[in-house]
């Protein structure tokens, strides 16, 4: 019996020295490369620098530099339910990893038993206090590969915390600046409303003087009511955005304290860094890379099922087998070594190996697509940001020109050299340009936030 056990152990040791079996215990080595020209043609930004530093290296506090927004983001990070759920998942993965690590230790069980029987008025008592130990020798790396999988899942859960945090920072910031945009729109609409109301009085006076008809007054009133409608819509949007933001903050609906959109200052320089930094900064890219690593250890685990499994077990027991004994208890012990070698499992083991290898190929393709998506997001954000910055000065000049045109047209009408339709057209053009300039300013801020997150910022 001893010779058989020694031969089995010797065979296992010899098998474990083979290259294929050594591969089952090797660590994963990343071999993914960043696609060439990942970000594509980069639009020129007025403050784009060519350094290797990245905009994502900035803290979101330094990027926004708004104390009111900082309070809101801190509150969201502390109270948001998605954020708290992602942290709980990290704790769950920590427990799973701890369990995987303890699989290397022997298991112990204690199961005391006792019985009392009576036959012909003779009682027979039996008791035992057995302690059983069992330990699986991880010769072929099955337990090790499972532990590695648990470590990767734990790391991925931490990546998800960062991903949730990044999106939360971006969502809170976007909603906050959308509120500031709407506040500015309401301000412009309020000023325009007062101007239109004054225009109605002017048209009424001109009608009384017989210079214009009642149609001019009615047109001005309709224009005035249109501005009032736009203002009501903007105020309704403000309430809706505040409710959405409160939901992210885990608050009940209420007013959000905020500043002005003019307080935002674009960073002095915008660095994109090097594309390979996306591997380390973006949580979705890291998670995709970890998927490949997880598939690698899953494949190794499937291959290890082809080889024997050695289990050592032993039992020690303090027992009495019944009857009248001077020394009622005695110690019994046993030790067992079992070797299980799969011979025929209906092709399931080989099928699992092929399946895990195919899944690993899928994760590699998913990683490439994740990198391509990251490059596209960076390029999209750059295009939008560059467009908004270029349009900013043009729109400011347009507003200035239309304001001058409106004032000139109004003077001409008052002196009988223009019509109310020309004044009305000038008013509408000025309002549209003013609202367009506000929307463009928000678009620039929003695209900068998108670029910040696309580069892996938001930590």
Coordinates of C-alpha atoms in Angstrom, one line a residue, residues 8 16 22 47 55 69 125 143 156 164 167 172 198 202 263 301 322 376 382 387 393 396 400 410 437 440 455 457:
X8 CA 1.4 7.8 -7.3
X16 CA 4.2 18.4 -12.8
X22 CA 4.1 24.4 -15.7
X47 CA -4.7 76.0 -25.6
X55 CA -5.8 66.8 -18.7
X69 CA -20.1 72.5 -7.5
X125 CA -24.1 3.3 25.5
X143 CA -6.9 26.4 -6.6
X156 CA -12.6 44.8 -11.6
X164 CA -19.1 55.0 -11.3
X167 CA -19.7 59.2 -14.5
X172 CA -23.3 66.3 -11.6
X198 CA -41.8 98.5 -24.1
X202 CA -44.2 102.3 -28.5
X263 CA -17.6 82.2 -13.6
X301 CA -8.4 26.1 -14.6
X322 CA -20.3 0.1 23.8
X376 CA -13.4 57.9 -30.7
X382 CA -11.9 67.4 -29.0
X387 CA -15.7 74.0 -32.5
X393 CA -15.6 84.9 -30.5
X396 CA -19.9 87.4 -29.5
X400 CA -22.8 92.8 -30.9
X410 CA -35.7 101.0 -33.8
X437 CA -24.0 82.1 -27.6
X440 CA -22.3 77.4 -27.3
X455 CA -9.0 60.7 -21.0
X457 CA -10.1 61.8 -15.4

